[in-house]
């Protein structure tokens, strides 16, 4: 996976209500090259388990990298649940435009 990590203010791992850690990343459709900010991709949540199966959940599809980065930077979600809300707003904004 050649993704760009989105992060909360305190590091890179978002905790869910059960205390499990999750990475939230922007996965560009065309790879992370120098123009990933202008391309489309998906916002994914990946469980932070290192010794077991990693679970991946799509939080938003077909969003611009710059929009995902700006939304997470602006909102600074602290938990996985807050990250889900930020990602859902990206999808809603894209469908309304």
Coordinates of N, CA, C and O in Angstrom, one line a residue:
X1 N 0.9 -1.2 0.0 CA 0.0 0.0 0.0 C 0.9 1.2 0.0 O 1.8 1.4 0.8
X2 N 0.7 2.1 -0.9 CA 1.5 3.4 -1.0 C 0.6 4.5 -0.6 O 0.2 5.4 -1.4
X3 N 0.2 4.5 0.6 CA -0.8 5.5 1.1 C -0.2 6.6 1.9 O 1.0 6.5 2.3
X4 N -0.9 7.7 2.0 CA -0.5 8.9 2.8 C -1.3 8.9 4.1 O -2.5 8.9 4.1
X5 N -0.5 8.8 5.2 CA -1.2 8.8 6.5 C -1.9 10.1 6.9 O -1.3 11.2 6.7
X6 N -3.1 10.0 7.3 CA -3.9 11.1 7.9 C -3.8 10.9 9.4 O -3.8 9.7 9.9
X7 N -3.7 11.9 10.2 CA -3.5 11.7 11.6 C -4.2 12.6 12.5 O -4.5 13.8 12.1
X8 N -4.4 12.1 13.8 CA -5.0 13.0 14.8 C -3.9 13.9 15.4 O -2.7 13.7 15.0
X9 N -4.2 14.8 16.2 CA -3.2 15.7 16.8 C -2.1 15.0 17.6 O -1.0 15.5 17.7
X10 N -2.4 13.9 18.1 CA -1.4 13.2 19.0 C -0.6 12.1 18.4 O 0.0 11.4 19.2
X11 N -0.5 12.0 17.2 CA 0.3 10.9 16.6 C -0.4 10.4 15.3 O -0.9 11.2 14.5
X12 N -0.3 9.1 15.0 CA -0.8 8.6 13.8 C -1.9 7.5 14.0 O -2.5 7.1 13.0
X13 N -2.1 7.1 15.2 CA -3.1 6.1 15.4 C -4.4 6.6 16.0 O -4.3 7.4 17.0
X14 N -5.5 6.3 15.4 CA -6.8 6.7 15.9 C -7.3 5.5 16.8 O -7.3 4.4 16.3
X15 N -7.8 5.8 18.0 CA -8.4 4.8 18.8 C -9.9 4.7 18.6 O -10.6 5.8 18.5
X16 N -10.5 3.5 18.6 CA -11.9 3.4 18.5 C -12.5 3.3 19.9 O -11.7 3.4 20.9
X17 N -13.8 3.2 20.0 CA -14.4 3.2 21.4 C -14.0 2.0 22.2 O -14.0 2.0 23.4
X18 N -13.5 0.9 21.6 CA -13.0 -0.2 22.3 C -11.5 -0.2 22.7 O -11.0 -1.1 23.3
X19 N -10.9 0.9 22.3 CA -9.5 1.1 22.6 C -8.5 0.5 21.5 O -7.3 0.6 21.7
X20 N -9.1 0.0 20.4 CA -8.2 -0.6 19.4 C -7.7 0.5 18.5 O -8.4 1.5 18.3
X21 N -6.5 0.4 18.0 CA -5.8 1.4 17.2 C -6.1 1.2 15.7 O -6.1 0.0 15.2
X22 N -6.2 2.3 15.0 CA -6.5 2.3 13.5 C -5.6 3.3 12.9 O -5.5 4.4 13.4
X23 N -5.1 3.0 11.7 CA -4.4 4.0 10.8 C -5.5 4.5 9.9 O -6.3 3.7 9.4
X24 N -5.5 5.8 9.6 CA -6.4 6.3 8.6 C -5.5 6.9 7.5 O -4.6 7.7 7.8
X25 N -5.7 6.5 6.3 CA -4.8 6.8 5.2 C -5.6 7.3 3.9 O -6.8 6.9 3.8
X26 N -5.0 8.1 3.1 CA -5.5 8.4 1.8 C -4.7 7.5 0.8 O -3.5 7.6 0.7
X27 N -5.4 6.6 0.1 CA -4.8 5.7 -0.9 C -5.1 6.3 -2.3 O -6.2 6.2 -2.8
X28 N -4.1 6.9 -2.9 CA -4.4 7.4 -4.3 C -4.6 6.3 -5.3 O -4.0 5.3 -5.2
X29 N -5.5 6.6 -6.2 CA -5.8 5.6 -7.3 C -4.5 5.3 -8.1 O -4.3 4.2 -8.6
X30 N -3.7 6.4 -8.4 CA -2.6 6.2 -9.3 C -1.3 6.1 -8.6 O -0.2 6.3 -9.2
X31 N -1.2 5.9 -7.3 CA 0.0 5.9 -6.6 C 0.4 7.2 -6.0 O -0.2 8.2 -6.3
X32 N 1.3 7.2 -5.0 CA 1.6 8.4 -4.2 C 2.5 9.4 -4.9 O 3.0 10.3 -4.3
X33 N 2.8 9.4 -6.2 CA 3.7 10.3 -6.9 C 3.5 11.7 -6.5 O 2.7 12.1 -5.6
X34 N 4.2 12.6 -7.2 CA 4.2 14.0 -6.8 C 2.8 14.7 -7.0 O 2.6 15.8 -6.4
X35 N 1.9 14.1 -7.7 CA 0.6 14.8 -8.0 C -0.6 14.1 -7.2 O -1.7 14.3 -7.6
X36 N -0.3 13.4 -6.2 CA -1.3 12.6 -5.5 C -2.4 13.6 -4.9 O -3.6 13.2 -4.8
X37 N -2.0 14.8 -4.6 CA -3.0 15.8 -4.0 C -4.1 16.1 -5.0 O -5.2 16.4 -4.6
X38 N -3.8 16.1 -6.3 CA -4.8 16.5 -7.3 C -5.6 15.3 -7.8 O -6.6 15.5 -8.5
X39 N -5.2 14.1 -7.5 CA -5.8 12.9 -8.0 C -6.9 12.4 -7.1 O -7.0 12.8 -5.9
X40 N -7.6 11.4 -7.6 CA -8.7 10.8 -6.7 C -8.1 9.6 -6.0 O -7.1 9.0 -6.5
X41 N -8.8 9.2 -5.0 CA -8.4 8.0 -4.2 C -9.4 7.7 -3.1 O -10.5 8.3 -3.1
X42 N -9.1 6.9 -2.2 CA -10.0 6.5 -1.1 C -9.4 6.8 0.2 O -8.1 6.7 0.4
X43 N -10.2 7.1 1.2 CA -9.8 7.2 2.6 C -10.1 5.9 3.2 O -11.3 5.4 3.2
X44 N -9.1 5.2 3.8 CA -9.2 3.9 4.4 C -8.8 3.9 5.8 O -7.9 4.7 6.2
X45 N -9.5 3.1 6.6 CA -9.1 2.8 8.0 C -8.6 1.4 8.1 O -9.2 0.5 7.6
X46 N -7.4 1.3 8.6 CA -6.7 0.0 8.7 C -6.4 -0.3 10.1 O -5.8 0.5 10.8
X47 N -6.8 -1.5 10.6 CA -6.5 -1.8 12.0 C -5.0 -1.9 12.2 O -4.2 -2.3 11.3
X48 N -4.6 -1.5 13.3 CA -3.1 -1.3 13.6 C -2.6 -2.6 14.2 O -1.6 -2.6 15.0
X49 N -3.2 -3.8 13.9 CA -2.7 -5.0 14.4 C -1.4 -5.5 13.6 O -1.4 -5.4 12.4
X50 N -0.4 -5.9 14.3 CA 0.8 -6.2 13.7 C 1.0 -7.8 13.6 O 1.8 -8.3 12.8
X51 N 0.3 -8.5 14.5 CA 0.5 -9.9 14.5 C -0.7 -10.7 14.1 O -0.8 -11.9 14.4
X52 N -1.7 -10.1 13.5 CA -2.9 -10.8 13.1 C -3.4 -10.2 11.8 O -2.7 -9.3 11.2
X53 N -4.5 -10.6 11.4 CA -5.1 -10.1 10.1 C -5.4 -8.6 10.3 O -5.9 -8.1 11.3
X54 N -5.1 -7.8 9.3 CA -5.4 -6.4 9.2 C -6.7 -6.2 8.6 O -7.0 -6.7 7.5
X55 N -7.6 -5.5 9.2 CA -8.9 -5.1 8.7 C -8.9 -3.8 8.0 O -8.3 -2.8 8.6
X56 N -9.4 -3.7 6.8 CA -9.5 -2.4 6.1 C -10.9 -2.1 5.8 O -11.7 -2.9 5.4
X57 N -11.3 -0.8 6.2 CA -12.6 -0.3 5.9 C -12.5 1.0 5.1 O -11.7 1.8 5.4
X58 N -13.3 1.0 4.0 CA -13.4 2.2 3.2 C -14.2 3.2 3.8 O -15.4 3.0 4.1
X59 N -13.7 4.4 4.2 CA -14.4 5.5 4.8 C -15.0 6.5 3.8 O -16.0 7.1 4.0
X60 N -14.3 6.6 2.7 CA -14.7 7.5 1.6 C -14.1 7.1 0.3 O -12.9 6.7 0.3
X61 N -14.8 7.2 -0.8 CA -14.3 6.8 -2.1 C -14.2 7.9 -3.1 O -15.1 8.8 -3.0
X62 N -13.3 7.9 -4.0 CA -13.2 8.8 -5.1 C -13.2 10.3 -4.6 O -14.0 11.1 -5.1
X63 N -12.3 10.6 -3.7 CA -12.1 11.9 -3.2 C -10.7 12.4 -3.6 O -9.8 11.6 -3.8
X64 N -10.6 13.7 -3.7 CA -9.3 14.3 -4.1 C -8.4 14.2 -2.8 O -8.8 14.5 -1.7
X65 N -7.1 13.9 -3.1 CA -6.1 13.9 -2.0 C -6.0 15.2 -1.2 O -6.0 15.2 0.0
X66 N -6.0 16.3 -1.9 CA -6.0 17.6 -1.3 C -7.2 17.8 -0.4 O -7.1 18.4 0.7
X67 N -8.4 17.4 -0.8 CA -9.6 17.6 0.0 C -9.5 16.7 1.3 O -9.9 17.2 2.4
X68 N -9.0 15.5 1.1 CA -8.9 14.6 2.3 C -7.9 15.2 3.3 O -8.2 15.3 4.5
X69 N -6.8 15.6 2.8 CA -5.7 16.2 3.7 C -6.2 17.4 4.4 O -6.1 17.6 5.6
X70 N -6.9 18.3 3.7 CA -7.4 19.6 4.2 C -8.5 19.3 5.3 O -8.5 19.9 6.3
X71 N -9.4 18.4 5.0 CA -10.5 18.1 5.9 C -9.9 17.5 7.2 O -10.4 17.9 8.3
X72 N -8.9 16.6 7.2 CA -8.4 16.0 8.4 C -7.5 17.0 9.1 O -7.5 17.1 10.3
X73 N -6.8 17.9 8.4 CA -6.0 19.0 9.0 C -6.9 20.0 9.7 O -6.6 20.4 10.8
X74 N -8.0 20.3 9.1 CA -9.0 21.3 9.6 C -9.7 20.8 10.8 O -9.8 21.4 11.9
X75 N -10.3 19.6 10.7 CA -11.1 19.0 11.8 C -10.3 18.4 12.9 O -10.8 18.4 14.0
X76 N -9.1 17.9 12.6 CA -8.3 17.2 13.6 C -9.0 16.2 14.4 O -9.1 16.3 15.7
X77 N -9.7 15.2 13.8 CA -10.4 14.2 14.6 C -9.4 13.5 15.5 O -8.3 13.2 15.2
X78 N -9.9 13.2 16.7 CA -9.1 12.5 17.7 C -9.4 11.0 17.8 O -8.5 10.3 18.3
X79 N -10.5 10.6 17.4 CA -10.9 9.1 17.5 C -11.3 8.6 16.1 O -11.5 9.4 15.2
X80 N -11.4 7.3 16.0 CA -11.8 6.7 14.8 C -13.2 7.1 14.4 O -13.5 7.4 13.3
X81 N -14.0 7.2 15.4 CA -15.4 7.6 15.1 C -15.5 9.1 14.5 O -16.2 9.3 13.6
X82 N -14.7 10.0 15.1 CA -14.6 11.3 14.5 C -14.0 11.3 13.1 O -14.4 12.1 12.3
X83 N -13.0 10.4 12.8 CA -12.5 10.3 11.5 C -13.5 9.8 10.5 O -13.5 10.3 9.4
X84 N -14.4 8.9 10.9 CA -15.5 8.4 10.1 C -16.4 9.6 9.7 O -16.8 9.7 8.5
X85 N -16.7 10.5 10.6 CA -17.5 11.6 10.3 C -16.9 12.6 9.3 O -17.5 13.1 8.4
X86 N -15.6 12.8 9.5 CA -14.8 13.7 8.6 C -14.8 13.1 7.2 O -15.1 13.8 6.2
X87 N -14.6 11.8 7.1 CA -14.6 11.2 5.8 C -15.9 11.1 5.1 O -16.1 11.3 3.9
X88 N -17.0 10.9 5.9 CA -18.3 10.9 5.4 C -18.7 12.3 4.8 O -19.4 12.4 3.8
X89 N -18.2 13.4 5.4 CA -18.5 14.7 4.9 C -17.8 14.9 3.6 O -18.3 15.6 2.7
X90 N -16.6 14.3 3.4 CA -15.9 14.4 2.1 C -16.8 13.8 1.0 O -17.0 14.3 -0.1
X91 N -17.4 12.6 1.2 CA -18.2 11.9 0.3 C -19.5 12.7 0.0 O -19.9 12.9 -1.1
X92 N -20.1 13.3 1.0 CA -21.3 14.1 0.9 C -21.0 15.3 0.1 O -21.8 15.7 -0.8
X93 N -19.9 16.0 0.4 CA -19.6 17.2 -0.4 C -19.3 16.9 -1.8 O -19.8 17.7 -2.7
X94 N -18.7 15.8 -2.1 CA -18.4 15.4 -3.5 C -19.7 15.1 -4.3 O -19.8 15.5 -5.4
X95 N -20.7 14.5 -3.7 CA -21.9 14.2 -4.4 C -22.8 15.4 -4.5 O -23.7 15.4 -5.4
X96 N -22.6 16.4 -3.7 CA -23.5 17.6 -3.8 C -22.9 18.6 -4.8 O -23.7 19.5 -5.3
X97 N -21.6 18.5 -5.1 CA -21.0 19.5 -6.0 C -21.4 19.2 -7.5 O -21.8 18.2 -7.9

